[in-house]
CSV table of C-alpha atoms and ligand atoms in Angstrom, one decimal:
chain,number,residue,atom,x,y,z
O,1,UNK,CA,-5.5,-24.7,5.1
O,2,UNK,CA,-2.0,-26.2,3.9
O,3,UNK,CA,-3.7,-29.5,2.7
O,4,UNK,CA,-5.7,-27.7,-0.1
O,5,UNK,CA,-3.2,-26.4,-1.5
O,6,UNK,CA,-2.8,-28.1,-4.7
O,7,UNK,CA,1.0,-26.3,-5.7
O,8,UNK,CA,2.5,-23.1,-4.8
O,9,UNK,CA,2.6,-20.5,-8.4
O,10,UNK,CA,3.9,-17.7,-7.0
O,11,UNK,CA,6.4,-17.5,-3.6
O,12,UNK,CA,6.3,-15.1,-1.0
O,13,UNK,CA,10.5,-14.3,-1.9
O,14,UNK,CA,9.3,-13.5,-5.3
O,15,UNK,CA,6.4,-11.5,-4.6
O,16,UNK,CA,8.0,-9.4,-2.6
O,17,UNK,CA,11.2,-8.9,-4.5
O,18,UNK,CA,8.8,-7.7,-7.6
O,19,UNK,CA,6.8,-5.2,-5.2
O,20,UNK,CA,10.0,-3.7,-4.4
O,21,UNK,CA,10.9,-3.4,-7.9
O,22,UNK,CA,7.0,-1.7,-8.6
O,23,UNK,CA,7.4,0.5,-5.8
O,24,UNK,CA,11.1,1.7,-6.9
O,25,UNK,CA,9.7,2.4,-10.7
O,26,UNK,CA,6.7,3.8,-8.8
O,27,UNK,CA,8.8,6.5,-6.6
O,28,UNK,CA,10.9,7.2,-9.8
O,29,UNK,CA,8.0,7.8,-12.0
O,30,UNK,CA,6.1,10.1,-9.6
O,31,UNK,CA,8.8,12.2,-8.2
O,32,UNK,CA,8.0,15.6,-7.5
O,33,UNK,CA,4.1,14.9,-8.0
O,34,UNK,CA,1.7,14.3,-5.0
O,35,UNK,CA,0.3,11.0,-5.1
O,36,UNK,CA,-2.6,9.4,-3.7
O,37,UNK,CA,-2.7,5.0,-3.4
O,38,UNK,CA,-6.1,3.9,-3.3
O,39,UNK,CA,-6.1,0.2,-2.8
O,40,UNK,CA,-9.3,-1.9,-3.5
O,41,UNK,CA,-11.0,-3.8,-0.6
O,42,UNK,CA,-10.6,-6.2,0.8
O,43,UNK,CA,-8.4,-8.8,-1.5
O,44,UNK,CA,-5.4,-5.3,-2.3
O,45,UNK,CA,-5.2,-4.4,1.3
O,46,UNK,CA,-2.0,-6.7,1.8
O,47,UNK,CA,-0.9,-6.0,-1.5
O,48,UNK,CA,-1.5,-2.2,-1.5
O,49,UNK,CA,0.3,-2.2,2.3
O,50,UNK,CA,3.8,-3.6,0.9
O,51,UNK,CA,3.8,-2.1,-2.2
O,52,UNK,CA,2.8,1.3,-0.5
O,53,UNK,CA,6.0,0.6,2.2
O,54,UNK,CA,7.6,0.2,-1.0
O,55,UNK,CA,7.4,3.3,-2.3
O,56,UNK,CA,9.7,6.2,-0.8
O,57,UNK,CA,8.4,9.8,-2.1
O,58,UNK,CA,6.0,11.5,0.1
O,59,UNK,CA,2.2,9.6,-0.7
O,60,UNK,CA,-1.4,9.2,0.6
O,61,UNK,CA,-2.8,5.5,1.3
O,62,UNK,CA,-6.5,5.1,1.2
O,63,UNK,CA,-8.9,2.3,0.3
O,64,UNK,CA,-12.5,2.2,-1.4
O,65,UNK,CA,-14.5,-1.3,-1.2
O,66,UNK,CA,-16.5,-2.1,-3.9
O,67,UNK,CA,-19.3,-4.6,-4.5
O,68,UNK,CA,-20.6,-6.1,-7.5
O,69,UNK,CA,-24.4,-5.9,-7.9
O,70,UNK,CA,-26.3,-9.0,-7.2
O,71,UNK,CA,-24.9,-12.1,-7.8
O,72,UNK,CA,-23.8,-11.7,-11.5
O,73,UNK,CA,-22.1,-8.6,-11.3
O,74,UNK,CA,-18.9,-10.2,-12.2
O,75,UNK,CA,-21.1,-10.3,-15.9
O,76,UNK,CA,-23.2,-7.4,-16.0
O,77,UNK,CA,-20.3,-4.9,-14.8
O,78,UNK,CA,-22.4,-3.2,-12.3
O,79,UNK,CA,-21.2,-2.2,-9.4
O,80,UNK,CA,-21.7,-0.3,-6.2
O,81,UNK,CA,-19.0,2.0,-3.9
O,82,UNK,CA,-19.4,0.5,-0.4
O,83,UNK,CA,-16.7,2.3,1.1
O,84,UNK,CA,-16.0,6.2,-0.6
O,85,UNK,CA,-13.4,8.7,-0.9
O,86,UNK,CA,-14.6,12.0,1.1
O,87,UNK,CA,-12.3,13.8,-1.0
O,88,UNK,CA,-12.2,15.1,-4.3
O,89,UNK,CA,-9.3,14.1,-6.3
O,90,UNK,CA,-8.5,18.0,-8.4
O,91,UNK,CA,-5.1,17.8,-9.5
O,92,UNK,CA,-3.9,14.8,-7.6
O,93,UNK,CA,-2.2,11.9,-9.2
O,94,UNK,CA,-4.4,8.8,-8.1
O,95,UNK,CA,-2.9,5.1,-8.4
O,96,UNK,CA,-5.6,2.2,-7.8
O,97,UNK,CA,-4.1,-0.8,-6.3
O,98,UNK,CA,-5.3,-4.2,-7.2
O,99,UNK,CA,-4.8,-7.7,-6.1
O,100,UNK,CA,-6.0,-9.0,-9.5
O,101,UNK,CA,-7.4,-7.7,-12.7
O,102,UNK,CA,-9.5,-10.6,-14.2
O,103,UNK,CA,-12.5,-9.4,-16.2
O,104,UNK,CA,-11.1,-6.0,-16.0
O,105,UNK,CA,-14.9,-5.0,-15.2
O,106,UNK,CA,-14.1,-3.6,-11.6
O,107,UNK,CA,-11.3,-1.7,-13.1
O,108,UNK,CA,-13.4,-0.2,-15.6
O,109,UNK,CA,-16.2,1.3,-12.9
O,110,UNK,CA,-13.3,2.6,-11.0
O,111,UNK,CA,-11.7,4.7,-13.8
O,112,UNK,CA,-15.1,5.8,-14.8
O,113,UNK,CA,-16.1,6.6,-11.3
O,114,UNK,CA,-12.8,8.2,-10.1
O,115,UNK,CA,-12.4,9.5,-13.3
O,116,UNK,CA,-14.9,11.9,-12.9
O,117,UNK,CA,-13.2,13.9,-9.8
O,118,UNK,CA,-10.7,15.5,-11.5
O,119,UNK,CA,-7.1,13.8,-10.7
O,120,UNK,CA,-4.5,15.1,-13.3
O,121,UNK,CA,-3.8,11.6,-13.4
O,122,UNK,CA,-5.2,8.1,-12.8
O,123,UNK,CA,-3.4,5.2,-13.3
O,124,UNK,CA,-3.8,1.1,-12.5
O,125,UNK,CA,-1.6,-1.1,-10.6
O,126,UNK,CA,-2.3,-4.6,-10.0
O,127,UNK,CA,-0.1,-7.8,-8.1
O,128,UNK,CA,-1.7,-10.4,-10.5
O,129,UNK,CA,-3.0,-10.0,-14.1
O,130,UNK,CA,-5.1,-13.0,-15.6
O,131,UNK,CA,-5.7,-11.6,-19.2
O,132,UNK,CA,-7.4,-14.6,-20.7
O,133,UNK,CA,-10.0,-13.7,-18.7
O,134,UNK,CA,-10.4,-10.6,-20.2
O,135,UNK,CA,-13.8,-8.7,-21.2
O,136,UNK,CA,-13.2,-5.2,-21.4
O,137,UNK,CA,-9.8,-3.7,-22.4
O,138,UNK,CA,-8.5,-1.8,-19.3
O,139,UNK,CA,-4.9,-0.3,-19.2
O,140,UNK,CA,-2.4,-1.8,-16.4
O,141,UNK,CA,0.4,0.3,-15.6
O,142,UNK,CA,2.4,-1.6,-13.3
O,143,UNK,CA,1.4,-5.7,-13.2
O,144,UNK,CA,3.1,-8.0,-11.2
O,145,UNK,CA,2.8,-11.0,-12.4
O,146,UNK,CA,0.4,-12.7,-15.2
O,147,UNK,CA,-1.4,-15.6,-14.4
O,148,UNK,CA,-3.1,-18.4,-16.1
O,149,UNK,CA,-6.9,-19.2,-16.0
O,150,UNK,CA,-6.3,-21.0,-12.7
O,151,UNK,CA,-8.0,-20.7,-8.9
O,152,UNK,CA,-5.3,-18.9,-7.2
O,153,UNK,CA,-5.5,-17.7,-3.7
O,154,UNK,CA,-3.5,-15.9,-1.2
O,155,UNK,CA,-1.5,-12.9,-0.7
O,156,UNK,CA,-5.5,-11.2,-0.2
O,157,UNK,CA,-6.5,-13.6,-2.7
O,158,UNK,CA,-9.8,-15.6,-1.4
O,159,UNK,CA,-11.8,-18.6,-1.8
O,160,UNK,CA,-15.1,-18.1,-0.1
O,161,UNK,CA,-12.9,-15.6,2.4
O,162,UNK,CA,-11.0,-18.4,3.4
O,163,UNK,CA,-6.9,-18.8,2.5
O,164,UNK,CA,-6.3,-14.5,2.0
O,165,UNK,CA,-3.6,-14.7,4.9
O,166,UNK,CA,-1.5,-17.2,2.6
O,167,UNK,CA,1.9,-15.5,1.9
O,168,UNK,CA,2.3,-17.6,-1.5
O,169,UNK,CA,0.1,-17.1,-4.4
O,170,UNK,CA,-0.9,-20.6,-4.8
O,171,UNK,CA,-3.5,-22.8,-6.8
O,172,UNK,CA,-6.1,-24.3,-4.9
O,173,UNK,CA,-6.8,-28.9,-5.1
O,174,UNK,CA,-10.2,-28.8,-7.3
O,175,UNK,CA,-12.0,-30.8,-5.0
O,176,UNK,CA,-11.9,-27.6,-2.6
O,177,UNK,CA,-13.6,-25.2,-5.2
O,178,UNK,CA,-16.2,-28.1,-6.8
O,179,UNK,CA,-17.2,-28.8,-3.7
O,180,UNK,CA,-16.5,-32.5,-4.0
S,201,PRP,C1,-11.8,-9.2,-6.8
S,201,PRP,C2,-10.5,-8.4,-7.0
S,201,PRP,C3,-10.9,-7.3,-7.9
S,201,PRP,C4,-11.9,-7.9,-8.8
S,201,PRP,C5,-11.3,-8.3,-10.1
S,201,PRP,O1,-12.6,-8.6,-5.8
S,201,PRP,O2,-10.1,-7.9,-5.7
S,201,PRP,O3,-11.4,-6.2,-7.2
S,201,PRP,O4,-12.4,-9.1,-8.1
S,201,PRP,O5,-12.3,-8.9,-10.9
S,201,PRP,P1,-12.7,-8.3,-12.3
S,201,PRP,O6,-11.5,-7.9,-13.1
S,201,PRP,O7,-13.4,-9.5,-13.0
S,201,PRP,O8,-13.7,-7.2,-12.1
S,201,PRP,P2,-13.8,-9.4,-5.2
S,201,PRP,O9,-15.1,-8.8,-5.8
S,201,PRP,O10,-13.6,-10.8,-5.2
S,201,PRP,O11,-13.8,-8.8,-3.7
S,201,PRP,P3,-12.7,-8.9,-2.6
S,201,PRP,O12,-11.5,-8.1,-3.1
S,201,PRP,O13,-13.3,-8.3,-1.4
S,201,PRP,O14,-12.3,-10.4,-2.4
């Protein structure tokens, strides 16, 4: 696994010193309001663990899985809920964790569809931002980092499912993505 990586973007010391920092403005900014984490299958679920152990008022954790549809969801925008809530969400303040917003496609379904439960508020944070990719304008309340148009991996992050349990955010050798 080591030998494709081509150089390291993000370490593991400063990914973990800005999820404390997230969490702390978190716990500050939703004191005294019940909270519910929903991180975002399967690339958050690292992610949404140490940013939730990050956060110290009272909170809910649960996840949702998504899919796109077909193979060119990541362009049409369509999208299906593999893994719901059971729950409504009346009055609660929902946060959906990320690993990346890219497109900002997924984020937009997930407003929309969690949107329509009721939560007094719903709001979007995300480790790793890559707004170049942009196609729909989607809000980002707490970002970790922003990132450039490049293959990164790790920290839930996957190529092919393969390199997720990397604790760096790193960029990938080309020749492991081009297949050559
Ligand atoms: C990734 C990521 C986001 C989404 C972001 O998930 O975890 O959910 O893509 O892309 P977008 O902004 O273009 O919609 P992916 O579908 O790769 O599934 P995974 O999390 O299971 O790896």
């Amino acid at each position: 696994m080591l030998q494709d990586i081509e150089r390291v973007l993000i370490s593991e010391e400063e990914i973990k010193k800005r999820t404390r920092e997230l969490g702390a403005q978190i716990s500050k900014d939703y004191e005294g309001k019940e909270l519910v984490v929903i991180g975002i299958l399967k690339g958050a679920s690292l992610f949404t663990s140490d940013l939730f152990r990050s956060i110290t008022i009272p909170a809910e954790l649960d996840f949702m899985r998504i899919s796109s549809y077909g193979a060119s969801t990541k362009s049409t925008g369509v999208h299906r809920v593999l893994l719901d809530l059971d729950y409504t969400l009346d009055g609660r303040h929902v946060l959906i964790v990320e690993d990346i917003v890219d497109t900002g496609l997924t984020i937009k379904f997930l407003l929309e569809y969690l949107g329509q439960r009721g939560p007094s508020s719903l709001k979007v944070a995300t480790l790793l931002d890559k707004p170049t990719r942009r196609k729909v304008d989607v809000p980002i309340h707490y970002r970790g980092f922003e990132v450039p148009d490049e293959f990164v991996c790790g920290c839930g992050l996957d190529y092919a499912e393969k390199y997720r349990n990397l604790r760096d955010i790193v960029i990938l050798k080309p020749e492991v993505y081009s297949g050559k």
